PDB file of C-alpha atoms in Angstrom:
ATOM      1  CA  UNK A   1       2.647  -3.263  27.936  1.00  0.00           C
ATOM      2  CA  UNK A   2       2.709   0.328  29.197  1.00  0.00           C
ATOM      3  CA  UNK A   3       2.552   2.570  26.139  1.00  0.00           C
ATOM      4  CA  UNK A   4       3.164   5.892  27.925  1.00  0.00           C
ATOM      5  CA  UNK A   5       6.956   5.858  27.519  1.00  0.00           C
ATOM      6  CA  UNK A   6       7.162   4.855  23.853  1.00  0.00           C
ATOM      7  CA  UNK A   7       4.455   7.305  22.775  1.00  0.00           C
ATOM      8  CA  UNK A   8       5.610  10.394  24.649  1.00  0.00           C
ATOM      9  CA  UNK A   9       7.227  13.031  22.481  1.00  0.00           C
ATOM     10  CA  UNK A  10       6.802  13.594  18.759  1.00  0.00           C
ATOM     11  CA  UNK A  11       3.555  14.633  17.110  1.00  0.00           C
ATOM     12  CA  UNK A  12       3.806  11.608  14.821  1.00  0.00           C
ATOM     13  CA  UNK A  13       4.892   8.257  16.247  1.00  0.00           C
ATOM     14  CA  UNK A  14       5.449   5.164  14.105  1.00  0.00           C
ATOM     15  CA  UNK A  15       6.619   2.124  16.108  1.00  0.00           C
ATOM     16  CA  UNK A  16       7.109  -1.412  14.818  1.00  0.00           C
ATOM     17  CA  UNK A  17       5.909  -4.157  17.164  1.00  0.00           C
ATOM     18  CA  UNK A  18       7.648  -7.555  16.947  1.00  0.00           C
ATOM     19  CA  UNK A  19       5.508 -10.447  18.223  1.00  0.00           C
ATOM     20  CA  UNK A  20       5.821 -14.243  18.109  1.00  0.00           C
ATOM     21  CA  UNK A  21       2.302 -15.498  18.843  1.00  0.00           C
ATOM     22  CA  UNK A  22      -1.214 -14.372  19.703  1.00  0.00           C
ATOM     23  CA  UNK A  23      -0.300 -13.989  23.377  1.00  0.00           C
ATOM     24  CA  UNK A  24       2.464 -11.521  22.488  1.00  0.00           C
ATOM     25  CA  UNK A  25       0.181  -9.824  19.993  1.00  0.00           C
ATOM     26  CA  UNK A  26      -2.695  -9.216  22.369  1.00  0.00           C
ATOM     27  CA  UNK A  27      -0.419  -8.299  25.282  1.00  0.00           C
ATOM     28  CA  UNK A  28       0.772  -5.294  23.273  1.00  0.00           C
ATOM     29  CA  UNK A  29      -2.143  -4.347  21.030  1.00  0.00           C
ATOM     30  CA  UNK A  30      -5.002  -4.524  23.547  1.00  0.00           C
ATOM     31  CA  UNK A  31      -3.404  -1.964  25.934  1.00  0.00           C
ATOM     32  CA  UNK A  32      -2.540   0.198  22.903  1.00  0.00           C
ATOM     33  CA  UNK A  33      -6.174   0.306  21.798  1.00  0.00           C
ATOM     34  CA  UNK A  34      -7.582   0.764  25.291  1.00  0.00           C
ATOM     35  CA  UNK A  35      -5.143   3.579  26.080  1.00  0.00           C
ATOM     36  CA  UNK A  36      -6.349   5.394  22.977  1.00  0.00           C
ATOM     37  CA  UNK A  37      -9.986   4.954  23.938  1.00  0.00           C
ATOM     38  CA  UNK A  38      -9.264   6.119  27.494  1.00  0.00           C
ATOM     39  CA  UNK A  39      -7.587   9.229  26.047  1.00  0.00           C
ATOM     40  CA  UNK A  40     -10.599   9.984  23.897  1.00  0.00           C
ATOM     41  CA  UNK A  41      -8.609   9.395  20.697  1.00  0.00           C
ATOM     42  CA  UNK A  42     -10.202   8.032  17.512  1.00  0.00           C
ATOM     43  CA  UNK A  43      -8.908   4.464  17.095  1.00  0.00           C
ATOM     44  CA  UNK A  44      -8.726   2.284  13.997  1.00  0.00           C
ATOM     45  CA  UNK A  45      -7.409  -1.258  13.597  1.00  0.00           C
ATOM     46  CA  UNK A  46      -6.491  -2.546  10.120  1.00  0.00           C
ATOM     47  CA  UNK A  47      -4.881  -5.983  10.403  1.00  0.00           C
ATOM     48  CA  UNK A  48      -5.232  -9.414   8.717  1.00  0.00           C
ATOM     49  CA  UNK A  49      -8.372 -11.417   9.470  1.00  0.00           C
ATOM     50  CA  UNK A  50      -7.227 -13.802  12.253  1.00  0.00           C
ATOM     51  CA  UNK A  51      -5.514 -11.008  14.187  1.00  0.00           C
ATOM     52  CA  UNK A  52      -8.512  -8.752  13.599  1.00  0.00           C
ATOM     53  CA  UNK A  53     -10.868 -11.331  15.096  1.00  0.00           C
ATOM     54  CA  UNK A  54      -8.659 -11.970  18.134  1.00  0.00           C
ATOM     55  CA  UNK A  55      -8.158  -8.273  18.873  1.00  0.00           C
ATOM     56  CA  UNK A  56     -11.790  -7.393  18.283  1.00  0.00           C
ATOM     57  CA  UNK A  57     -12.917 -10.136  20.676  1.00  0.00           C
ATOM     58  CA  UNK A  58     -10.426  -8.971  23.309  1.00  0.00           C
ATOM     59  CA  UNK A  59     -11.310  -5.263  23.116  1.00  0.00           C
ATOM     60  CA  UNK A  60     -15.017  -5.605  22.344  1.00  0.00           C
ATOM     61  CA  UNK A  61     -15.647  -1.905  21.722  1.00  0.00           C
ATOM     62  CA  UNK A  62     -17.857  -0.523  18.949  1.00  0.00           C
ATOM     63  CA  UNK A  63     -16.003   2.787  19.142  1.00  0.00           C
ATOM     64  CA  UNK A  64     -13.094   1.294  17.175  1.00  0.00           C
ATOM     65  CA  UNK A  65     -13.028   1.174  13.382  1.00  0.00           C
ATOM     66  CA  UNK A  66     -12.192  -2.437  12.484  1.00  0.00           C
ATOM     67  CA  UNK A  67     -10.836  -3.218   8.997  1.00  0.00           C
ATOM     68  CA  UNK A  68      -9.499  -6.435   7.469  1.00  0.00           C
ATOM     69  CA  UNK A  69      -6.177  -5.383   5.967  1.00  0.00           C
ATOM     70  CA  UNK A  70      -6.218  -8.300   3.508  1.00  0.00           C
ATOM     71  CA  UNK A  71      -9.141  -6.509   1.853  1.00  0.00           C
ATOM     72  CA  UNK A  72      -8.672  -2.800   2.628  1.00  0.00           C
ATOM     73  CA  UNK A  73      -4.922  -2.996   2.019  1.00  0.00           C
ATOM     74  CA  UNK A  74      -4.590  -5.728  -0.569  1.00  0.00           C
ATOM     75  CA  UNK A  75      -2.824  -3.170  -2.749  1.00  0.00           C
ATOM     76  CA  UNK A  76      -0.192  -1.561  -0.475  1.00  0.00           C
ATOM     77  CA  UNK A  77      -0.439   1.665  -2.481  1.00  0.00           C
ATOM     78  CA  UNK A  78      -4.031   2.026  -1.319  1.00  0.00           C
ATOM     79  CA  UNK A  79      -3.285   1.936   2.416  1.00  0.00           C
ATOM     80  CA  UNK A  80      -2.052   5.484   3.055  1.00  0.00           C
ATOM     81  CA  UNK A  81      -4.825   7.314   1.180  1.00  0.00           C
ATOM     82  CA  UNK A  82      -7.630   4.796   1.665  1.00  0.00           C
ATOM     83  CA  UNK A  83      -7.023   3.614   5.239  1.00  0.00           C
ATOM     84  CA  UNK A  84      -4.542   5.669   7.276  1.00  0.00           C
ATOM     85  CA  UNK A  85      -5.025   9.205   5.974  1.00  0.00           C
ATOM     86  CA  UNK A  86      -8.713   8.574   5.295  1.00  0.00           C
ATOM     87  CA  UNK A  87      -9.235   7.773   8.982  1.00  0.00           C
ATOM     88  CA  UNK A  88      -6.981  10.511  10.358  1.00  0.00           C
ATOM     89  CA  UNK A  89      -8.518  13.138   8.065  1.00  0.00           C
ATOM     90  CA  UNK A  90     -11.987  12.281   9.374  1.00  0.00           C
ATOM     91  CA  UNK A  91     -10.887  13.537  12.803  1.00  0.00           C
ATOM     92  CA  UNK A  92      -9.264  16.947  12.280  1.00  0.00           C
ATOM     93  CA  UNK A  93      -7.764  18.477  15.398  1.00  0.00           C
ATOM     94  CA  UNK A  94      -7.568  15.111  17.182  1.00  0.00           C
ATOM     95  CA  UNK A  95      -4.716  12.655  17.557  1.00  0.00           C
ATOM     96  CA  UNK A  96      -5.517   9.471  15.621  1.00  0.00           C
ATOM     97  CA  UNK A  97      -4.361   6.097  16.937  1.00  0.00           C
ATOM     98  CA  UNK A  98      -4.076   3.300  14.383  1.00  0.00           C
ATOM     99  CA  UNK A  99      -2.830  -0.275  14.254  1.00  0.00           C
ATOM    100  CA  UNK A 100      -1.833  -1.123  10.688  1.00  0.00           C
ATOM    101  CA  UNK A 101      -0.398  -4.522   9.748  1.00  0.00           C
ATOM    102  CA  UNK A 102       0.358  -4.390   6.008  1.00  0.00           C
ATOM    103  CA  UNK A 103       2.912  -7.231   5.946  1.00  0.00           C
ATOM    104  CA  UNK A 104       1.858 -10.765   6.789  1.00  0.00           C
ATOM    105  CA  UNK A 105       3.208 -14.214   5.945  1.00  0.00           C
ATOM    106  CA  UNK A 106       0.839 -14.653   3.002  1.00  0.00           C
ATOM    107  CA  UNK A 107       2.152 -11.648   1.070  1.00  0.00           C
ATOM    108  CA  UNK A 108       3.663 -12.617  -2.288  1.00  0.00           C
ATOM    109  CA  UNK A 109       7.126 -11.800  -3.581  1.00  0.00           C
ATOM    110  CA  UNK A 110       5.490  -9.375  -6.035  1.00  0.00           C
ATOM    111  CA  UNK A 111       3.668  -7.581  -3.214  1.00  0.00           C
ATOM    112  CA  UNK A 112       6.476  -7.314  -0.677  1.00  0.00           C
ATOM    113  CA  UNK A 113       8.551  -4.511  -2.310  1.00  0.00           C
ATOM    114  CA  UNK A 114       5.422  -2.350  -2.493  1.00  0.00           C
ATOM    115  CA  UNK A 115       4.701  -3.154   1.169  1.00  0.00           C
ATOM    116  CA  UNK A 116       8.187  -2.127   2.293  1.00  0.00           C
ATOM    117  CA  UNK A 117       7.988   1.121   0.323  1.00  0.00           C
ATOM    118  CA  UNK A 118       4.571   1.796   1.836  1.00  0.00           C
ATOM    119  CA  UNK A 119       5.948   1.440   5.363  1.00  0.00           C
ATOM    120  CA  UNK A 120       8.794   3.824   4.528  1.00  0.00           C
ATOM    121  CA  UNK A 121       6.458   6.409   2.982  1.00  0.00           C
ATOM    122  CA  UNK A 122       4.129   6.555   5.991  1.00  0.00           C
ATOM    123  CA  UNK A 123       6.759   8.686   7.688  1.00  0.00           C
ATOM    124  CA  UNK A 124       6.623  11.361   4.974  1.00  0.00           C
ATOM    125  CA  UNK A 125       2.846  11.156   4.564  1.00  0.00           C
ATOM    126  CA  UNK A 126       2.274  11.861   8.279  1.00  0.00           C
ATOM    127  CA  UNK A 127       5.195  14.152   9.017  1.00  0.00           C
ATOM    128  CA  UNK A 128       4.100  16.805  11.525  1.00  0.00           C
ATOM    129  CA  UNK A 129       0.652  15.305  12.086  1.00  0.00           C
ATOM    130  CA  UNK A 130      -0.778  14.209  15.427  1.00  0.00           C
ATOM    131  CA  UNK A 131      -1.039  10.456  14.954  1.00  0.00           C
ATOM    132  CA  UNK A 132       0.316   7.176  16.224  1.00  0.00           C
ATOM    133  CA  UNK A 133       0.537   4.227  13.830  1.00  0.00           C
ATOM    134  CA  UNK A 134       1.640   0.896  15.342  1.00  0.00           C
ATOM    135  CA  UNK A 135       2.762  -1.736  12.823  1.00  0.00           C
ATOM    136  CA  UNK A 136       2.918  -5.345  14.090  1.00  0.00           C
ATOM    137  CA  UNK A 137       5.432  -7.812  12.593  1.00  0.00           C
ATOM    138  CA  UNK A 138       5.170 -11.574  13.138  1.00  0.00           C
ATOM    139  CA  UNK A 139       8.791 -12.425  13.948  1.00  0.00           C
ATOM    140  CA  UNK A 140       8.062 -16.178  13.919  1.00  0.00           C
ATOM    141  CA  UNK A 141       6.774 -16.257  10.325  1.00  0.00           C
ATOM    142  CA  UNK A 142       8.145 -13.284   8.397  1.00  0.00           C
ATOM    143  CA  UNK A 143      11.484 -13.390   6.596  1.00  0.00           C
ATOM    144  CA  UNK A 144      14.681 -11.980   8.033  1.00  0.00           C
ATOM    145  CA  UNK A 145      14.577  -9.405   5.241  1.00  0.00           C
ATOM    146  CA  UNK A 146      11.133  -8.189   6.273  1.00  0.00           C
ATOM    147  CA  UNK A 147      12.166  -7.926   9.914  1.00  0.00           C
ATOM    148  CA  UNK A 148      15.367  -6.080   9.039  1.00  0.00           C
ATOM    149  CA  UNK A 149      13.473  -3.707   6.745  1.00  0.00           C
ATOM    150  CA  UNK A 150      11.094  -2.923   9.606  1.00  0.00           C
ATOM    151  CA  UNK A 151      13.999  -1.520  11.605  1.00  0.00           C
ATOM    152  CA  UNK A 152      14.744   0.846   8.688  1.00  0.00           C
ATOM    153  CA  UNK A 153      11.154   1.994   8.145  1.00  0.00           C
ATOM    154  CA  UNK A 154      10.234   2.567  11.805  1.00  0.00           C
ATOM    155  CA  UNK A 155      12.052   5.011  14.103  1.00  0.00           C
ATOM    156  CA  UNK A 156      10.825   3.185  17.207  1.00  0.00           C
ATOM    157  CA  UNK A 157      10.921  -0.573  17.875  1.00  0.00           C
ATOM    158  CA  UNK A 158       8.920  -2.537  20.468  1.00  0.00           C
ATOM    159  CA  UNK A 159       9.202  -6.149  21.616  1.00  0.00           C
ATOM    160  CA  UNK A 160       7.588  -7.463  24.784  1.00  0.00           C
ATOM    161  CA  UNK A 161       8.026  -4.788  27.451  1.00  0.00           C
ATOM    162  CA  UNK A 162      11.095  -3.275  25.739  1.00  0.00           C
ATOM    163  CA  UNK A 163      11.183  -0.344  23.374  1.00  0.00           C
ATOM    164  CA  UNK A 164      14.145   1.403  21.779  1.00  0.00           C
ATOM    165  CA  UNK A 165      15.058   3.851  19.059  1.00  0.00           C
ATOM    166  CA  UNK A 166      16.034   2.070  15.849  1.00  0.00           C
ATOM    167  CA  UNK A 167      19.725   2.549  15.013  1.00  0.00           C
ATOM    168  CA  UNK A 168      18.979   1.542  11.412  1.00  0.00           C
ATOM    169  CA  UNK A 169      16.157   3.984  10.674  1.00  0.00           C
ATOM    170  CA  UNK A 170      16.509   5.034   7.005  1.00  0.00           C
ATOM    171  CA  UNK A 171      13.120   5.107   5.233  1.00  0.00           C
ATOM    172  CA  UNK A 172      14.459   6.840   2.123  1.00  0.00           C
ATOM    173  CA  UNK A 173      16.968   4.037   1.673  1.00  0.00           C
ATOM    174  CA  UNK A 174      14.151   1.473   1.662  1.00  0.00           C
ATOM    175  CA  UNK A 175      12.227   3.431  -0.977  1.00  0.00           C
ATOM    176  CA  UNK A 176      15.354   3.406  -3.142  1.00  0.00           C
ATOM    177  CA  UNK A 177      16.235  -0.226  -2.410  1.00  0.00           C
ATOM    178  CA  UNK A 178      12.882  -1.443  -3.706  1.00  0.00           C
ATOM    179  CA  UNK A 179      12.872   0.817  -6.746  1.00  0.00           C
ATOM    180  CA  UNK A 180      13.950  -2.287  -8.624  1.00  0.00           C
ATOM    181  CA  UNK A 181      13.620  -3.130 -12.320  1.00  0.00           C
ATOM    182  CA  UNK A 182      10.396  -5.086 -12.481  1.00  0.00           C
ATOM    183  CA  UNK A 183      10.889  -8.810 -13.171  1.00  0.00           C
ATOM    184  CA  UNK A 184      10.196 -10.130 -16.652  1.00  0.00           C
ATOM    185  CA  UNK A 185       6.872 -11.941 -17.076  1.00  0.00           C
ATOM    186  CA  UNK A 186       8.444 -15.376 -17.604  1.00  0.00           C
ATOM    187  CA  UNK A 187       6.291 -18.309 -18.738  1.00  0.00           C
ATOM    188  CA  UNK A 188       2.958 -16.536 -19.164  1.00  0.00           C
ATOM    189  CA  UNK A 189       0.467 -15.725 -21.894  1.00  0.00           C
ATOM    190  CA  UNK A 190       1.608 -12.369 -23.245  1.00  0.00           C
ATOM    191  CA  UNK A 191      -0.211  -9.956 -25.538  1.00  0.00           C
ATOM    192  CA  UNK A 192       1.611  -7.987 -28.228  1.00  0.00           C
ATOM    193  CA  UNK A 193       2.637  -4.596 -26.849  1.00  0.00           C
ATOM    194  CA  UNK A 194       1.018  -1.528 -28.343  1.00  0.00           C
ATOM    195  CA  UNK A 195       2.114   2.094 -28.512  1.00  0.00           C
ATOM    196  CA  UNK A 196      -0.276   4.885 -27.606  1.00  0.00           C
ATOM    197  CA  UNK A 197      -0.599   8.611 -28.197  1.00  0.00           C
ATOM    198  CA  UNK A 198      -3.190  11.198 -27.107  1.00  0.00           C
ATOM    199  CA  UNK A 199      -5.230  10.160 -30.156  1.00  0.00           C
ATOM    200  CA  UNK A 200      -5.378   6.432 -29.390  1.00  0.00           C
ATOM    201  CA  UNK A 201      -6.619   6.335 -25.779  1.00  0.00           C
ATOM    202  CA  UNK A 202      -9.969   4.865 -26.845  1.00  0.00           C
ATOM    203  CA  UNK A 203      -8.187   2.128 -28.780  1.00  0.00           C
ATOM    204  CA  UNK A 204      -5.996   1.051 -25.873  1.00  0.00           C
ATOM    205  CA  UNK A 205      -8.973   1.042 -23.477  1.00  0.00           C
ATOM    206  CA  UNK A 206     -10.759  -1.323 -25.845  1.00  0.00           C
ATOM    207  CA  UNK A 207      -7.578  -3.396 -26.190  1.00  0.00           C
ATOM    208  CA  UNK A 208      -7.262  -3.762 -22.414  1.00  0.00           C
ATOM    209  CA  UNK A 209     -10.965  -4.452 -21.815  1.00  0.00           C
ATOM    210  CA  UNK A 210     -10.921  -7.139 -24.508  1.00  0.00           C
ATOM    211  CA  UNK A 211      -8.123  -8.962 -22.719  1.00  0.00           C
ATOM    212  CA  UNK A 212      -9.918  -8.511 -19.376  1.00  0.00           C
ATOM    213  CA  UNK A 213     -13.074 -10.080 -20.796  1.00  0.00           C
ATOM    214  CA  UNK A 214     -11.157 -13.023 -22.240  1.00  0.00           C
ATOM    215  CA  UNK A 215      -9.422 -13.494 -18.879  1.00  0.00           C
ATOM    216  CA  UNK A 216     -12.826 -13.887 -17.215  1.00  0.00           C
ATOM    217  CA  UNK A 217     -13.012 -10.629 -15.249  1.00  0.00           C
ATOM    218  CA  UNK A 218     -16.520  -9.478 -14.382  1.00  0.00           C
ATOM    219  CA  UNK A 219     -18.069  -6.516 -16.235  1.00  0.00           C
ATOM    220  CA  UNK A 220     -17.422  -4.316 -13.184  1.00  0.00           C
ATOM    221  CA  UNK A 221     -13.759  -5.286 -13.100  1.00  0.00           C
ATOM    222  CA  UNK A 222     -13.542  -4.744 -16.859  1.00  0.00           C
ATOM    223  CA  UNK A 223     -14.728  -1.190 -16.220  1.00  0.00           C
ATOM    224  CA  UNK A 224     -11.997  -0.851 -13.582  1.00  0.00           C
ATOM    225  CA  UNK A 225      -9.408  -2.063 -16.070  1.00  0.00           C
ATOM    226  CA  UNK A 226     -10.579   0.576 -18.567  1.00  0.00           C
ATOM    227  CA  UNK A 227     -10.243   3.332 -15.960  1.00  0.00           C
ATOM    228  CA  UNK A 228      -6.821   2.197 -14.727  1.00  0.00           C
ATOM    229  CA  UNK A 229      -5.295   1.765 -18.177  1.00  0.00           C
ATOM    230  CA  UNK A 230      -6.730   5.100 -19.316  1.00  0.00           C
ATOM    231  CA  UNK A 231      -5.393   6.928 -16.250  1.00  0.00           C
ATOM    232  CA  UNK A 232      -1.933   5.391 -16.600  1.00  0.00           C
ATOM    233  CA  UNK A 233      -1.772   6.259 -20.285  1.00  0.00           C
ATOM    234  CA  UNK A 234      -2.967   9.799 -19.583  1.00  0.00           C
ATOM    235  CA  UNK A 235      -0.327  10.129 -16.872  1.00  0.00           C
ATOM    236  CA  UNK A 236       2.339   9.026 -19.368  1.00  0.00           C
ATOM    237  CA  UNK A 237       1.159  11.604 -21.889  1.00  0.00           C
ATOM    238  CA  UNK A 238       0.837  14.453 -19.376  1.00  0.00           C
ATOM    239  CA  UNK A 239       4.220  13.890 -17.723  1.00  0.00           C
ATOM    240  CA  UNK A 240       6.261  12.293 -20.496  1.00  0.00           C
ATOM    241  CA  UNK A 241       6.995  12.637 -24.163  1.00  0.00           C
ATOM    242  CA  UNK A 242       3.317  12.238 -25.293  1.00  0.00           C
ATOM    243  CA  UNK A 243       3.768   8.583 -26.253  1.00  0.00           C
ATOM    244  CA  UNK A 244       4.062   5.377 -24.295  1.00  0.00           C
ATOM    245  CA  UNK A 245       4.029   1.596 -24.516  1.00  0.00           C
ATOM    246  CA  UNK A 246       1.338  -0.678 -23.109  1.00  0.00           C
ATOM    247  CA  UNK A 247       1.941  -4.387 -22.570  1.00  0.00           C
ATOM    248  CA  UNK A 248      -0.153  -7.078 -20.936  1.00  0.00           C
ATOM    249  CA  UNK A 249      -0.079 -10.701 -19.880  1.00  0.00           C
ATOM    250  CA  UNK A 250      -1.874 -13.278 -17.773  1.00  0.00           C
ATOM    251  CA  UNK A 251      -0.273 -15.229 -14.926  1.00  0.00           C
ATOM    252  CA  UNK A 252      -1.748 -18.063 -12.915  1.00  0.00           C
ATOM    253  CA  UNK A 253      -3.316 -15.516 -10.564  1.00  0.00           C
ATOM    254  CA  UNK A 254      -3.537 -12.142 -12.285  1.00  0.00           C
ATOM    255  CA  UNK A 255      -4.194 -10.121 -15.387  1.00  0.00           C
ATOM    256  CA  UNK A 256      -1.291  -7.675 -15.629  1.00  0.00           C
ATOM    257  CA  UNK A 257      -0.851  -4.460 -17.594  1.00  0.00           C
ATOM    258  CA  UNK A 258       2.278  -2.342 -17.822  1.00  0.00           C
ATOM    259  CA  UNK A 259       2.851   1.163 -19.152  1.00  0.00           C
ATOM    260  CA  UNK A 260       6.236   2.729 -19.716  1.00  0.00           C
ATOM    261  CA  UNK A 261       7.371   6.029 -21.152  1.00  0.00           C
ATOM    262  CA  UNK A 262      10.296   8.413 -21.214  1.00  0.00           C
ATOM    263  CA  UNK A 263       9.987  11.529 -19.070  1.00  0.00           C
ATOM    264  CA  UNK A 264      12.093  14.684 -18.874  1.00  0.00           C
ATOM    265  CA  UNK A 265      13.254  13.822 -15.363  1.00  0.00           C
ATOM    266  CA  UNK A 266      12.864  10.055 -15.392  1.00  0.00           C
ATOM    267  CA  UNK A 267      11.600  10.400 -11.849  1.00  0.00           C
ATOM    268  CA  UNK A 268       8.359   9.837  -9.981  1.00  0.00           C
ATOM    269  CA  UNK A 269       7.371  11.339  -6.652  1.00  0.00           C
ATOM    270  CA  UNK A 270       7.183   8.257  -4.364  1.00  0.00           C
ATOM    271  CA  UNK A 271       4.026   9.697  -2.774  1.00  0.00           C
ATOM    272  CA  UNK A 272       2.255  10.191  -6.115  1.00  0.00           C
ATOM    273  CA  UNK A 273      -1.119   8.482  -5.862  1.00  0.00           C
ATOM    274  CA  UNK A 274      -0.745   7.915  -2.117  1.00  0.00           C
ATOM    275  CA  UNK A 275      -2.028  11.205  -0.673  1.00  0.00           C
ATOM    276  CA  UNK A 276      -5.724  12.144  -0.661  1.00  0.00           C
ATOM    277  CA  UNK A 277      -6.501  14.956  -3.075  1.00  0.00           C
ATOM    278  CA  UNK A 278      -8.061  18.115  -1.577  1.00  0.00           C
ATOM    279  CA  UNK A 279     -11.744  18.544  -2.416  1.00  0.00           C
ATOM    280  CA  UNK A 280     -11.011  21.648  -4.496  1.00  0.00           C
ATOM    281  CA  UNK A 281      -8.373  19.903  -6.620  1.00  0.00           C
ATOM    282  CA  UNK A 282      -9.814  18.901  -9.976  1.00  0.00           C
ATOM    283  CA  UNK A 283      -6.712  17.283 -11.457  1.00  0.00           C
ATOM    284  CA  UNK A 284      -4.092  14.948 -10.059  1.00  0.00           C
ATOM    285  CA  UNK A 285      -6.448  12.154  -8.964  1.00  0.00           C
ATOM    286  CA  UNK A 286      -5.523   9.630 -11.643  1.00  0.00           C
ATOM    287  CA  UNK A 287      -2.908   7.652  -9.705  1.00  0.00           C
ATOM    288  CA  UNK A 288      -5.173   7.683  -6.650  1.00  0.00           C
ATOM    289  CA  UNK A 289      -7.816   5.916  -8.747  1.00  0.00           C
ATOM    290  CA  UNK A 290      -5.224   3.479 -10.047  1.00  0.00           C
ATOM    291  CA  UNK A 291      -4.240   2.541  -6.488  1.00  0.00           C
ATOM    292  CA  UNK A 292      -7.879   2.303  -5.441  1.00  0.00           C
ATOM    293  CA  UNK A 293      -8.967   0.003  -8.268  1.00  0.00           C
ATOM    294  CA  UNK A 294      -5.973  -2.292  -8.922  1.00  0.00           C
ATOM    295  CA  UNK A 295      -5.094  -5.228  -6.669  1.00  0.00           C
ATOM    296  CA  UNK A 296      -1.379  -4.395  -6.841  1.00  0.00           C
ATOM    297  CA  UNK A 297       0.576  -1.472  -8.269  1.00  0.00           C
ATOM    298  CA  UNK A 298       4.338  -1.617  -8.784  1.00  0.00           C
ATOM    299  CA  UNK A 299       6.517   1.168 -10.138  1.00  0.00           C
ATOM    300  CA  UNK A 300      10.091   1.619 -11.305  1.00  0.00           C
ATOM    301  CA  UNK A 301      12.066   4.682 -12.365  1.00  0.00           C
ATOM    302  CA  UNK A 302      15.598   4.643 -13.749  1.00  0.00           C
ATOM    303  CA  UNK A 303      16.371   8.269 -14.528  1.00  0.00           C
ATOM    304  CA  UNK A 304      14.997   8.162 -18.068  1.00  0.00           C
ATOM    305  CA  UNK A 305      11.845   6.060 -17.928  1.00  0.00           C
ATOM    306  CA  UNK A 306       8.875   5.510 -15.610  1.00  0.00           C
ATOM    307  CA  UNK A 307       7.136   2.118 -15.546  1.00  0.00           C
ATOM    308  CA  UNK A 308       3.835   1.219 -13.900  1.00  0.00           C
ATOM    309  CA  UNK A 309       2.668  -2.382 -13.522  1.00  0.00           C
ATOM    310  CA  UNK A 310      -0.867  -3.123 -12.317  1.00  0.00           C
ATOM    311  CA  UNK A 311      -2.349  -6.484 -11.329  1.00  0.00           C
ATOM    312  CA  UNK A 312      -5.999  -7.572 -11.349  1.00  0.00           C
ATOM    313  CA  UNK A 313      -6.672 -10.838  -9.533  1.00  0.00           C
ATOM    314  CA  UNK A 314      -8.354 -13.480 -11.682  1.00  0.00           C
ATOM    315  CA  UNK A 315     -11.694 -14.903 -10.454  1.00  0.00           C
ATOM    316  CA  UNK A 316     -10.299 -18.418 -10.046  1.00  0.00           C
ATOM    317  CA  UNK A 317      -7.455 -17.090  -7.879  1.00  0.00           C
ATOM    318  CA  UNK A 318      -9.921 -15.215  -5.657  1.00  0.00           C
ATOM    319  CA  UNK A 319     -11.861 -18.452  -5.164  1.00  0.00           C
ATOM    320  CA  UNK A 320      -8.800 -20.342  -3.929  1.00  0.00           C
TER     321      UNK A 320
END
C-alpha cells in the first residue's frame, strides 16, 4: 500500500481501513508505520492484542509506542484524552501518526455505541491539528452496522490498494444516533435509588463503596468507585438543579452506577471529559477522571435531563 496519495492534503487525516485477514492488515499497516518512521514522525500503535503482536513483529522498531487497545482503550471515552491526544500532545510541532483500532469483534453491545461516538468525536478533537489517525476495521468479523458507521465517522476510506472519499461522512449524525435512552437493567440485582444534594456527597460515596465491597471489588477499585461517583454527583450539582438521583445494580460482569439530573439546557458537550485539561486549569477535570477510572461510560441527554452510566468490571469477569 502506497500511503502518499491518501495522506496528502489536510492537516488532520482520519482514514478507515477495511481488512479481511492478517495478510490484508499487515499489507496496509506495516507501510503506514514505516512511512511515518521514514518521515521522522512520532508513531503510536494502539490495537487489540493479536493485531498488536503481529504488527510489532513485522515492524520490529523500538521507536514506536505500542499499546494494547483492549487495555488502554477498554473504556472508549478514555481513548481520545488518554491515548490519542496524550501521544500527540507529547510531540508539539510535529505531525503524529497513529493507528487506533477501538472497535473489534469482542466489543459488547453496551460498549459499541460509545465506540461509534468516540470515532465520530476524533474529528472534532483533532480539527486543525497535524496528525494522521488510521482506524482498522475487520470487515470479516464486524457487523454491517459497524462497517456502515465507519463510513460516516471517517472522511477517507481505504481497502486494499484503493482509497476514496466517503460519500456518507457525517460524524455529527453518528453522535446523535447513539445518544440513545440507556437500556433498563433487566434481570439484575438492583439497589434502591438514592437522591443526593451538596450536603449528602459523603453519604452517597459510602453507599457506593459499600456496594462495591459487597460485589468483590478490590480496595483500590473501591477507591475508584468513590472518586467516580463523587465526581458524577458533583457534576450534577454544578451543572444542574443541585439535586440528582443515584442508582446502582450488578450484572453478570459489572457493577454499574447511574446518575441523572435535570439541567437548564438538558445538553452535554459530547467532548466533555474527552479532552486533556491544560496544566493551568484547576477545575473541569472531573469527567476526565471518570473516563480514566471506569471501564465503560455511557451518557444520554434528552433536552431536559443528563444521565451518566458507569461500569466497573467484576473480578470474576476479568478472570474469564
